[in-house]
Short mmCIF file of C-alpha atoms and ligand atoms in Angstrom, two decimals:
data_model
loop_
_atom_site.label_atom_id
_atom_site.label_comp_id
_atom_site.label_asym_id
_atom_site.label_seq_id
_atom_site.Cartn_x
_atom_site.Cartn_y
_atom_site.Cartn_z
CA MET A 216 -10.39 38.03 -31.45
CA SER A 217 -9.31 39.16 -28.18
CA LEU A 218 -8.66 36.67 -25.40
CA ASN A 219 -11.54 37.84 -23.38
CA PRO A 220 -14.50 39.88 -24.58
CA LYS A 221 -15.44 43.27 -23.36
CA PRO A 222 -16.73 44.83 -21.09
CA HIS A 223 -15.08 42.61 -18.56
CA SER A 224 -12.39 40.86 -20.46
CA GLY A 225 -10.82 38.80 -17.71
CA VAL A 226 -9.91 38.57 -14.15
CA GLN A 227 -7.12 41.03 -14.77
CA ASP A 228 -9.54 43.85 -15.06
CA THR A 229 -12.12 42.88 -12.58
CA SER A 230 -10.99 45.61 -10.27
CA ASP A 231 -12.27 48.15 -12.97
CA SER A 232 -15.52 46.25 -13.10
CA PHE A 233 -15.90 45.92 -9.39
CA PRO A 234 -18.49 48.55 -8.43
CA GLN A 235 -16.97 51.36 -6.35
CA SER A 236 -20.02 52.74 -4.63
CA ASP A 237 -22.38 50.80 -2.48
CA THR A 238 -25.50 51.17 -4.59
CA PRO A 239 -28.57 49.01 -3.82
CA SER A 240 -27.77 46.89 -6.95
CA THR A 241 -24.24 46.15 -5.73
CA ARG A 242 -25.49 45.26 -2.34
CA ILE A 243 -27.93 42.72 -3.73
CA SER A 244 -25.15 41.30 -5.98
CA LEU A 245 -22.68 41.00 -3.22
CA ASP A 246 -25.38 39.28 -0.98
CA GLU A 247 -26.07 36.89 -3.88
CA GLU A 248 -22.34 36.17 -4.34
CA TYR A 249 -21.89 35.38 -0.73
CA ARG A 250 -25.05 33.14 -0.71
CA LEU A 251 -23.58 31.37 -3.82
CA LEU A 252 -20.23 30.88 -2.36
CA HIS A 253 -21.68 29.72 0.92
CA GLU A 254 -23.94 27.21 -0.90
CA VAL A 255 -21.02 25.85 -2.99
CA ALA A 256 -18.84 25.58 0.07
CA ASP A 257 -21.61 23.71 1.88
CA ILE A 258 -22.08 21.23 -0.90
CA LEU A 259 -18.28 20.58 -1.07
CA GLN A 260 -18.13 20.05 2.62
CA THR A 261 -20.92 17.40 2.69
CA PRO A 262 -19.54 13.94 2.35
CA LYS A 263 -20.61 12.61 -1.00
CA GLU A 264 -19.29 10.63 -3.87
CA THR A 265 -17.08 13.05 -6.01
CA ARG A 266 -18.99 13.09 -9.15
CA ALA A 267 -22.39 13.46 -7.49
CA MET A 268 -20.98 16.35 -5.41
CA LEU A 269 -19.67 18.04 -8.63
CA ARG A 270 -22.94 17.73 -10.39
CA GLN A 271 -24.72 19.37 -7.38
CA VAL A 272 -22.23 22.29 -7.59
CA MET A 273 -22.83 22.70 -11.29
CA LYS A 274 -26.56 22.66 -10.78
CA THR A 275 -26.18 25.34 -8.13
CA LEU A 276 -23.83 27.41 -10.24
CA THR A 277 -25.85 27.24 -13.45
CA GLY A 278 -28.82 28.16 -11.47
CA PHE A 279 -27.26 31.45 -10.35
CA GLN A 280 -29.42 33.94 -12.26
CA GLU A 281 -26.83 36.81 -12.30
CA LEU A 282 -24.48 34.65 -14.26
CA ASP A 283 -27.08 33.97 -16.92
CA VAL A 284 -25.70 30.62 -18.20
CA GLU A 285 -27.38 27.53 -19.64
CA SER A 286 -28.19 24.61 -17.25
CA LYS A 287 -25.34 22.47 -18.54
CA ALA A 288 -21.74 22.26 -17.62
CA GLY A 289 -18.83 19.82 -17.17
CA VAL A 290 -15.64 19.22 -15.38
CA PHE A 291 -12.33 17.94 -16.82
CA LEU A 292 -9.54 16.68 -14.61
CA ALA A 293 -5.89 17.20 -15.46
CA ASP A 294 -3.62 14.15 -15.62
CA SER A 295 -0.65 14.03 -13.29
CA GLU A 296 1.71 15.33 -15.83
CA ASN A 297 -0.52 18.24 -16.89
CA ARG A 298 -0.63 17.11 -20.48
CA VAL A 299 -4.27 16.07 -20.92
CA LEU A 300 -7.63 16.93 -19.56
CA ARG A 301 -10.05 13.99 -19.11
CA LEU A 302 -13.73 14.53 -18.95
CA TYR A 303 -14.71 13.58 -15.28
CA THR A 304 -18.41 14.39 -15.25
CA THR A 305 -21.12 16.57 -16.83
CA TYR A 306 -24.34 18.18 -15.75
CA GLY A 307 -27.27 18.68 -18.23
CA GLU A 308 -27.67 17.22 -21.74
CA PHE A 309 -24.79 16.39 -24.04
CA THR A 310 -24.77 14.35 -27.23
CA ASP A 311 -23.05 11.06 -27.42
CA GLU A 312 -20.75 12.50 -29.98
CA PHE A 313 -19.57 15.23 -27.61
CA LEU A 314 -19.05 12.81 -24.73
CA GLU A 315 -17.04 10.48 -26.97
CA LYS A 316 -14.91 13.24 -28.68
CA GLU A 317 -14.36 15.19 -25.40
CA ARG A 318 -13.11 12.27 -23.47
CA GLU A 319 -9.69 13.68 -23.73
CA VAL A 320 -8.46 17.19 -24.56
CA PRO A 321 -4.68 17.90 -24.72
CA PHE A 322 -3.44 20.91 -22.94
CA GLY A 323 -3.47 23.94 -25.36
CA ASP A 324 -6.19 22.41 -27.44
CA CYS A 325 -9.50 24.32 -28.01
CA LEU A 326 -10.82 26.63 -25.12
CA CYS A 327 -10.54 24.17 -22.29
CA GLY A 328 -6.90 23.12 -23.14
CA ARG A 329 -5.99 26.78 -23.48
CA ALA A 330 -7.46 27.72 -20.01
CA ALA A 331 -5.76 24.62 -18.57
CA GLU A 332 -2.40 25.82 -20.04
CA SER A 333 -2.72 29.41 -18.94
CA GLY A 334 -4.49 28.64 -15.67
CA GLN A 335 -6.60 31.81 -16.44
CA LEU A 336 -10.28 32.30 -16.53
CA LEU A 337 -11.35 32.31 -20.20
CA MET A 338 -14.58 33.67 -21.77
CA SER A 339 -15.55 33.12 -25.35
CA ASP A 340 -18.45 34.98 -26.87
CA SER A 341 -19.17 32.58 -29.78
CA CYS A 342 -18.32 29.12 -30.62
CA PHE A 343 -18.56 30.03 -34.28
CA SER A 344 -16.59 33.19 -34.50
CA ASP A 345 -13.91 32.45 -31.89
CA ASP A 346 -10.99 30.76 -33.62
CA ARG A 347 -9.79 29.23 -30.36
CA HIS A 348 -12.97 27.06 -30.29
CA GLU A 349 -11.36 24.47 -32.53
CA ARG A 350 -13.55 21.48 -31.75
CA ARG A 351 -16.82 21.31 -33.72
CA PHE A 352 -19.79 19.01 -33.40
CA GLN A 353 -22.72 18.12 -35.60
CA ASP A 354 -25.84 20.16 -34.85
CA MET A 355 -23.72 22.52 -32.70
CA THR A 356 -25.98 25.36 -31.62
CA PRO A 357 -24.49 28.81 -31.09
CA HIS A 358 -23.03 29.46 -27.66
CA GLY A 359 -20.31 31.16 -25.65
CA HIS A 360 -18.26 29.94 -22.70
CA TYR A 361 -16.89 30.65 -19.22
CA ILE A 362 -13.96 28.27 -18.79
CA ILE A 363 -12.85 28.33 -15.23
CA PRO A 364 -9.52 26.70 -14.09
CA LEU A 365 -9.83 24.68 -10.92
CA LYS A 366 -6.62 25.46 -8.98
CA SER A 367 -5.66 24.23 -5.55
CA ARG A 368 -2.59 25.90 -3.96
CA ASN A 369 -1.60 27.07 -7.50
CA LYS A 370 -1.69 23.53 -8.85
CA LEU A 371 -4.11 22.95 -11.70
CA ILE A 372 -6.55 20.16 -10.91
CA GLY A 373 -8.93 20.55 -13.78
CA ILE A 374 -11.32 22.81 -15.67
CA LEU A 375 -14.95 23.68 -15.25
CA PHE A 376 -16.88 24.72 -18.49
CA LEU A 377 -20.12 26.68 -18.46
CA TYR A 378 -22.30 27.67 -21.47
CA THR A 379 -23.60 31.08 -22.30
CA ARG A 380 -25.63 32.58 -25.11
CA THR A 381 -23.77 33.98 -28.08
CA ASP A 382 -22.46 37.44 -27.28
CA PRO A 383 -23.69 37.31 -23.66
CA THR A 384 -23.95 40.10 -21.18
CA TRP A 385 -20.87 38.92 -19.17
CA TYR A 386 -21.43 38.72 -15.42
CA ARG A 387 -21.58 42.29 -14.27
CA PHE A 388 -19.69 42.19 -11.10
CA SER A 389 -16.49 40.34 -9.84
CA GLN A 390 -15.51 37.48 -12.01
CA GLU A 391 -13.09 36.66 -9.06
CA VAL A 392 -16.00 34.78 -7.64
CA LEU A 393 -15.79 32.33 -10.48
CA LEU A 394 -12.11 31.80 -9.73
CA SER A 395 -12.85 31.46 -5.99
CA ILE A 396 -15.48 28.85 -6.69
CA GLY A 397 -12.90 27.17 -9.01
CA GLY A 398 -10.55 27.14 -5.99
CA LEU A 399 -13.10 25.76 -3.66
CA ILE A 400 -13.94 23.06 -6.10
CA ALA A 401 -10.28 22.10 -6.84
CA GLY A 402 -9.57 21.80 -3.05
CA ALA A 403 -12.57 19.55 -2.55
CA ILE A 404 -11.73 17.43 -5.65
CA GLU A 405 -8.12 17.06 -4.42
CA ARG A 406 -9.24 16.02 -0.92
CA GLN A 407 -11.90 13.69 -2.18
CA LEU A 408 -9.63 12.05 -4.74
CA ASN A 409 -7.00 11.67 -1.99
CA GLU A 410 -9.51 10.11 0.35
CA GLU A 411 -10.78 7.75 -2.40
CA GLU A 412 -7.14 6.79 -3.12
CA LEU A 413 -6.54 6.40 0.53
CA GLY A 414 -9.72 4.22 0.78
CA ARG A 415 -8.60 1.99 -2.07
CA TYR A 416 -5.18 1.68 -0.56
CA ARG A 417 -6.68 0.85 2.83
CA LYS A 418 -9.05 -1.71 1.29
CA ASN A 419 -6.07 -3.24 -0.71
CA LEU A 420 -4.01 -3.36 2.48
CA GLU A 421 -6.98 -5.02 4.44
CA SER A 422 -7.29 -7.62 1.80
CA ILE A 423 -3.67 -8.32 1.83
CA VAL A 424 -3.68 -8.57 5.64
CA GLU A 425 -6.68 -10.82 5.42
CA GLU A 426 -4.91 -12.98 2.79
CA ARG A 427 -1.64 -13.19 4.89
CA THR A 428 -3.69 -14.02 7.94
CA ALA A 429 -5.50 -16.80 6.24
CA GLU A 430 -2.12 -18.11 4.94
CA LEU A 431 -0.71 -17.94 8.43
CA THR A 432 -3.68 -19.67 9.92
CA ALA A 433 -3.45 -22.45 7.38
CA MET A 434 0.31 -22.68 7.97
CA ARG A 435 -0.19 -22.82 11.62
CA GLU A 436 -2.74 -25.57 11.31
CA GLN A 437 -0.40 -27.48 9.09
CA LEU A 438 2.46 -27.10 11.68
CA ARG A 439 0.04 -28.24 14.35
CA LYS A 440 -0.80 -31.46 12.36
CA LEU A 441 2.77 -32.06 11.48
CA ASN A 442 3.70 -31.57 15.16
CA GLN A 443 1.03 -33.95 16.13
CA TRP A 444 2.07 -36.48 13.72
CA MET A 445 5.66 -36.28 14.87
CA GLU A 446 4.61 -36.50 18.47
CA GLU A 447 2.63 -39.71 17.59
CA VAL A 448 5.58 -41.19 15.77
CA ARG A 449 7.96 -40.39 18.70
CA GLU A 450 5.52 -41.92 21.23
CA GLU A 451 5.07 -45.07 19.04
CA GLU A 452 8.87 -45.32 18.82
CA LYS A 453 9.23 -44.89 22.64
CA LYS A 454 6.54 -47.63 23.17
CA ARG A 455 8.45 -50.00 20.80
CA ILE A 456 11.87 -49.38 22.41
CA SER A 457 10.22 -49.68 25.91
CA ARG A 458 8.79 -53.03 24.88
CA GLU A 459 12.13 -54.19 23.52
CA VAL A 460 13.98 -53.14 26.60
CA HIS A 461 11.46 -54.58 28.91
CA ASP A 462 10.85 -57.93 27.04
CA GLN A 463 13.96 -58.74 25.00
CA LEU A 464 16.66 -57.29 27.24
CA GLY A 465 14.70 -58.09 30.56
CA GLN A 466 14.26 -61.78 29.49
CA SER A 467 18.01 -62.16 28.34
CA LEU A 468 19.09 -60.73 31.61
CA THR A 469 16.73 -63.00 33.60
CA ALA A 470 18.10 -66.03 31.63
CA LEU A 471 21.57 -64.92 32.41
CA SER A 472 20.74 -64.56 36.09
CA LEU A 473 19.34 -68.10 36.14
CA ASP A 474 22.42 -69.43 34.36
CA LEU A 475 24.64 -67.83 36.93
CA SER A 476 22.64 -69.24 39.78
CA TRP A 477 22.89 -72.65 38.06
CA LEU A 478 26.75 -72.23 37.79
CA GLY A 479 27.03 -71.07 41.34
CA LYS A 480 25.51 -74.26 42.56
CA ARG A 481 28.15 -76.43 40.68
CA ILE A 482 31.23 -74.64 41.80
CA GLU A 483 33.31 -76.79 44.18
CA GLU A 484 33.55 -75.77 47.84
CA GLY A 485 37.19 -74.89 47.50
CA GLU A 486 36.63 -72.42 44.57
CA ALA A 487 35.72 -69.60 46.90
CA PRO A 488 36.89 -66.72 44.74
CA ILE A 489 35.01 -67.96 41.68
CA ARG A 490 31.79 -68.43 43.76
CA ASP A 491 32.13 -64.83 45.05
CA LYS A 492 32.71 -63.54 41.59
CA ILE A 493 29.58 -65.42 40.41
CA GLN A 494 27.62 -63.85 43.29
CA GLU A 495 28.83 -60.37 42.36
CA MET A 496 27.87 -61.03 38.85
CA ARG A 497 24.29 -62.13 39.90
CA GLU A 498 24.05 -58.87 41.93
CA SER A 499 25.10 -56.87 39.03
CA VAL A 500 22.65 -58.60 36.64
CA LYS A 501 19.91 -58.14 39.11
CA GLN A 502 20.63 -54.34 39.26
CA THR A 503 20.72 -54.24 35.52
CA ILE A 504 17.27 -55.94 35.32
CA GLY A 505 16.03 -53.24 37.81
CA LEU A 506 17.56 -50.53 35.46
CA THR A 507 16.07 -51.80 32.38
CA GLN A 508 12.71 -51.93 34.03
CA LYS A 509 13.12 -48.30 35.06
CA ILE A 510 14.17 -47.27 31.62
CA ALA A 511 11.27 -49.06 30.07
CA ALA A 512 8.89 -47.51 32.46
CA GLU A 513 10.35 -43.96 31.82
CA LEU A 514 10.12 -44.41 28.07
CA ARG A 515 6.46 -45.27 28.36
CA PRO A 516 4.98 -46.09 31.70
CA PRO A 517 2.76 -49.16 31.22
CA VAL A 518 0.34 -47.75 33.84
CA LEU A 519 -0.61 -44.97 31.26
CA ASP A 520 -2.02 -47.56 28.88
CA LEU A 521 -3.28 -49.78 31.53
CA MET A 522 -4.80 -47.45 34.16
CA GLY A 523 -5.29 -44.09 32.31
CA LEU A 524 -3.91 -40.65 32.86
CA SER A 525 -5.20 -39.82 36.36
CA GLU A 526 -3.62 -42.92 37.83
CA THR A 527 -0.38 -42.32 36.02
CA LEU A 528 -0.14 -38.69 37.18
CA ALA A 529 -0.68 -39.86 40.82
CA TRP A 530 1.86 -42.63 40.33
CA GLN A 531 4.45 -40.24 38.81
CA ALA A 532 3.97 -37.88 41.73
CA ARG A 533 4.56 -40.76 44.20
CA GLN A 534 7.71 -41.77 42.27
CA MET A 535 9.05 -38.29 42.64
CA GLU A 536 8.24 -38.19 46.33
CA GLN A 537 10.02 -41.41 46.86
CA ARG A 538 13.02 -40.48 44.82
CA THR A 539 13.61 -36.90 46.04
CA GLY A 540 11.78 -36.65 49.45
CA ILE A 541 9.80 -33.57 48.18
CA ALA A 542 6.32 -33.83 49.69
CA CYS A 543 3.71 -34.10 46.96
CA ARG A 544 0.07 -33.44 47.58
CA VAL A 545 -2.15 -34.67 44.88
CA GLU A 546 -5.75 -33.76 44.07
CA ILE A 547 -6.69 -35.62 40.99
CA ASP A 548 -10.21 -36.32 39.52
CA ASN A 549 -10.18 -40.01 38.74
CA GLY A 550 -13.25 -39.86 36.57
CA LEU A 551 -11.76 -38.34 33.58
CA GLN A 552 -10.96 -40.29 30.35
CA PHE A 553 -9.03 -39.11 27.30
CA GLU A 554 -7.93 -40.32 23.99
CA SER A 555 -4.49 -41.78 24.04
CA GLY A 556 -2.58 -38.81 22.26
CA LEU A 557 -4.02 -36.20 24.85
CA SER A 558 -3.26 -38.50 27.82
CA THR A 559 0.33 -38.73 26.57
CA ALA A 560 0.75 -34.94 25.99
CA ILE A 561 -0.52 -34.12 29.47
CA PHE A 562 1.61 -36.82 31.03
CA ARG A 563 4.75 -35.61 29.18
CA ILE A 564 4.10 -31.97 30.28
CA PHE A 565 3.58 -33.28 33.78
CA GLN A 566 6.87 -35.29 33.68
CA GLU A 567 8.74 -32.08 32.52
CA THR A 568 7.30 -29.97 35.31
CA LEU A 569 8.31 -32.49 37.91
CA THR A 570 11.81 -32.80 36.33
CA ASN A 571 12.15 -28.97 36.50
CA ILE A 572 11.17 -29.02 40.15
CA THR A 573 13.57 -31.72 40.97
CA ARG A 574 16.39 -29.97 38.96
CA HIS A 575 15.84 -26.26 39.68
CA ALA A 576 13.26 -25.47 42.27
CA LYS A 577 14.85 -26.65 45.59
CA ALA A 578 11.20 -27.10 46.74
CA LYS A 579 9.98 -28.73 49.77
CA GLU A 580 6.32 -29.27 48.83
CA VAL A 581 4.47 -29.65 45.60
CA ASP A 582 0.73 -29.33 45.04
CA VAL A 583 -0.71 -31.04 42.04
CA THR A 584 -4.38 -30.73 40.90
CA PHE A 585 -5.99 -32.20 37.90
CA LYS A 586 -9.67 -31.75 37.13
CA ARG A 587 -12.30 -30.33 34.74
CA ASN A 588 -12.74 -26.62 35.13
CA GLY A 589 -15.74 -25.39 33.05
CA LYS A 590 -14.82 -25.93 29.34
CA SER A 591 -11.28 -27.05 30.00
CA TYR A 592 -9.24 -29.66 31.75
CA GLU A 593 -6.93 -28.07 34.06
CA LEU A 594 -3.55 -29.35 35.47
CA THR A 595 -1.81 -27.24 38.00
CA VAL A 596 1.63 -27.89 39.64
CA LYS A 597 2.63 -25.57 42.35
CA ASP A 598 5.96 -25.69 44.14
CA ASP A 599 7.26 -23.59 47.03
CA GLY A 600 10.80 -23.49 45.64
CA CYS A 601 13.11 -20.68 44.52
CA GLY A 602 10.97 -19.48 41.54
CA MET A 603 12.54 -17.93 38.53
CA ASP A 604 13.02 -14.69 36.73
CA PRO A 605 9.91 -14.17 34.33
CA GLU A 606 12.46 -13.43 31.50
CA LYS A 607 13.41 -17.03 31.71
CA LEU A 608 9.96 -17.99 30.44
CA LYS A 609 10.53 -16.34 27.14
CA ALA A 610 14.17 -17.33 26.72
CA PRO A 611 14.84 -19.21 23.44
CA GLY A 612 17.01 -21.61 25.34
CA SER A 613 14.17 -22.70 27.59
CA LEU A 614 13.38 -25.78 25.40
CA GLY A 615 11.66 -27.77 28.18
CA LEU A 616 9.15 -24.91 28.61
CA MET A 617 8.74 -24.50 25.05
CA GLY A 618 8.08 -28.23 24.39
CA MET A 619 5.38 -28.05 27.11
CA ARG A 620 3.69 -25.25 25.26
CA GLU A 621 3.89 -27.03 21.97
CA ARG A 622 2.52 -30.16 23.20
CA ALA A 623 -0.47 -28.24 24.71
CA LEU A 624 -0.88 -26.25 21.35
CA ILE A 625 -1.51 -29.52 19.52
CA TRP A 626 -4.69 -29.77 21.55
CA ASP A 627 -5.57 -26.00 21.20
CA GLY A 628 -4.41 -25.74 24.94
CA THR A 629 -2.14 -23.34 26.72
CA VAL A 630 0.57 -23.53 29.44
CA GLU A 631 0.74 -20.51 31.75
CA ILE A 632 3.59 -20.11 34.28
CA GLU A 633 3.42 -17.81 37.14
CA SER A 634 6.83 -17.41 38.92
CA SER A 635 9.04 -14.79 40.49
CA PRO A 636 12.24 -15.19 42.41
CA GLY A 637 11.78 -16.59 45.93
CA CYS A 638 8.12 -17.11 45.48
CA GLY A 639 7.83 -20.60 43.93
CA THR A 640 6.42 -21.52 40.56
CA LEU A 641 2.94 -22.30 39.36
CA VAL A 642 2.38 -24.10 36.07
CA ARG A 643 -1.27 -24.16 34.78
CA VAL A 644 -2.03 -26.28 31.73
CA SER A 645 -5.42 -25.87 30.05
CA ILE A 646 -6.85 -27.90 27.33
CA PRO A 647 -10.30 -27.27 25.89
CA VAL A 648 -12.74 -30.13 26.66
CA ALA A 649 -13.84 -30.23 23.04
CA SER A 650 -10.32 -31.05 21.78
CA GLY A 651 -9.96 -34.25 23.75
CA GLU A 652 -13.51 -35.54 24.33
CA TYR A 653 -13.37 -39.23 24.66
N1 LIG B 1651 9.90 -25.04 38.95
C1 LIG B 1651 10.92 -24.28 38.71
N2 LIG B 1651 11.52 -23.56 39.66
C2 LIG B 1651 12.61 -22.78 39.33
N3 LIG B 1651 13.09 -22.57 38.23
C3 LIG B 1651 12.52 -23.17 37.15
C4 LIG B 1651 11.42 -24.05 37.33
N4 LIG B 1651 11.08 -24.53 36.06
C5 LIG B 1651 11.98 -24.03 35.20
N5 LIG B 1651 12.79 -23.19 35.78
C6 LIG B 1651 13.77 -22.35 35.19
O1 LIG B 1651 13.56 -22.16 33.88
C7 LIG B 1651 14.54 -22.62 32.99
C8 LIG B 1651 14.03 -23.20 31.79
O2 LIG B 1651 13.41 -24.57 31.99
P1 LIG B 1651 13.52 -25.63 30.81
O3 LIG B 1651 12.97 -24.91 29.47
O4 LIG B 1651 12.71 -26.70 31.25
O5 LIG B 1651 15.02 -25.92 30.65
P2 LIG B 1651 15.89 -26.87 31.44
O6 LIG B 1651 15.13 -27.66 32.45
O7 LIG B 1651 16.46 -27.81 30.45
O8 LIG B 1651 17.01 -26.02 32.04
C9 LIG B 1651 15.36 -23.58 33.88
O9 LIG B 1651 16.72 -23.64 33.53
C10 LIG B 1651 15.24 -23.05 35.25
O10 LIG B 1651 16.11 -21.94 35.45
MG1 LIG B 1652 13.30 -28.67 31.90
#
């Protein structure tokens, strides 16, 4: 049995079979071929699921009358190592037995395996008399085959098989057209499969990103809670130390001062040096009492718990004015009330901005505003000092600025700083109203 039956036994001799003269029948056939190629290319270019696309191509191809084939066909795809063909999709009717047995065909096996191995168009005129048709099925009816390799850039992607009658009249004109169609199909399959792979990859990536984002959000929330808890612990501790300093230390020192006064009164007239020393000690104790009160107030100003945030901000601004001589204009809404944690956070941020102004700004004037602005509470502190390089804002060593941001973040808030050398500094703290509603 020859590899390819006569008269057109394969692609190698298609030049012989190609009509030389432009007779009317050639003309018609060429027109038909162009139409077929055009139609197939059109289907392959229209976005569609790969199997559906291939079934449509098989329908068009088997419907091409000049080819004279049955309206059933199928496509195998080659595995990545070019060892087996796997049935990818079929068009027309096939038995369950066929579909089951033909799920995989090794390269070199039966007609399709042979065409895959050689990469050549293969034609078989009878399934019963052609020895290469090794696979048999129950109730197999006589038929022949066109087995078309699907090659893209010389790489075998798969096989397309068509059914003919036994001893068919082989397609009279260029069998090249079948190989061309095979090439078009291979290119489209490759592109589609790549796209599908890419799509799967993208989806996978998206789900990983989504997962990571969720993890990060959860982690951020945990950190926020931890930070909040630590802040509460720190504040409680400061409150306790402030009370101890104020009450215990303050009372002991007061007692000491009274004792010294008592002692002073009992010193004899002639004991002037001792009397002076006691007087000195009384002064020193008095100063220490003042100092403890200051430390206690700085640890936790009682006014914050007694009078609320707005009063405390105004008080703190006055304190700075008195201590440094920097004029402090204050515009504060007194009607605002907050839960204790938020009051403390805003107060601590304010303290840090004032400390920074005293330490770094060389300012003459400071403007402070605190009010509700739409859906946020807004604190602004503006100085007319030396300003700073914006790079400083991001510097890892700027712990004070970082602490301000972290404190605001606990309440979903932000701290923005506008500054440039020579142009002063504006600090704007915004806290969403919903976070601290009282
Ligand atoms: N109001 C300001 N005017 C000028 N420079 C400032 C001001 N606030 C902060 N800075 C600059 O930003 C830097 C970082 O501030 P901060 O994080 O609070 O650190 P620290 O106050 O401990 O130096 C400061 O060292 C200072 O140079
Ligand atoms: Mg600072």
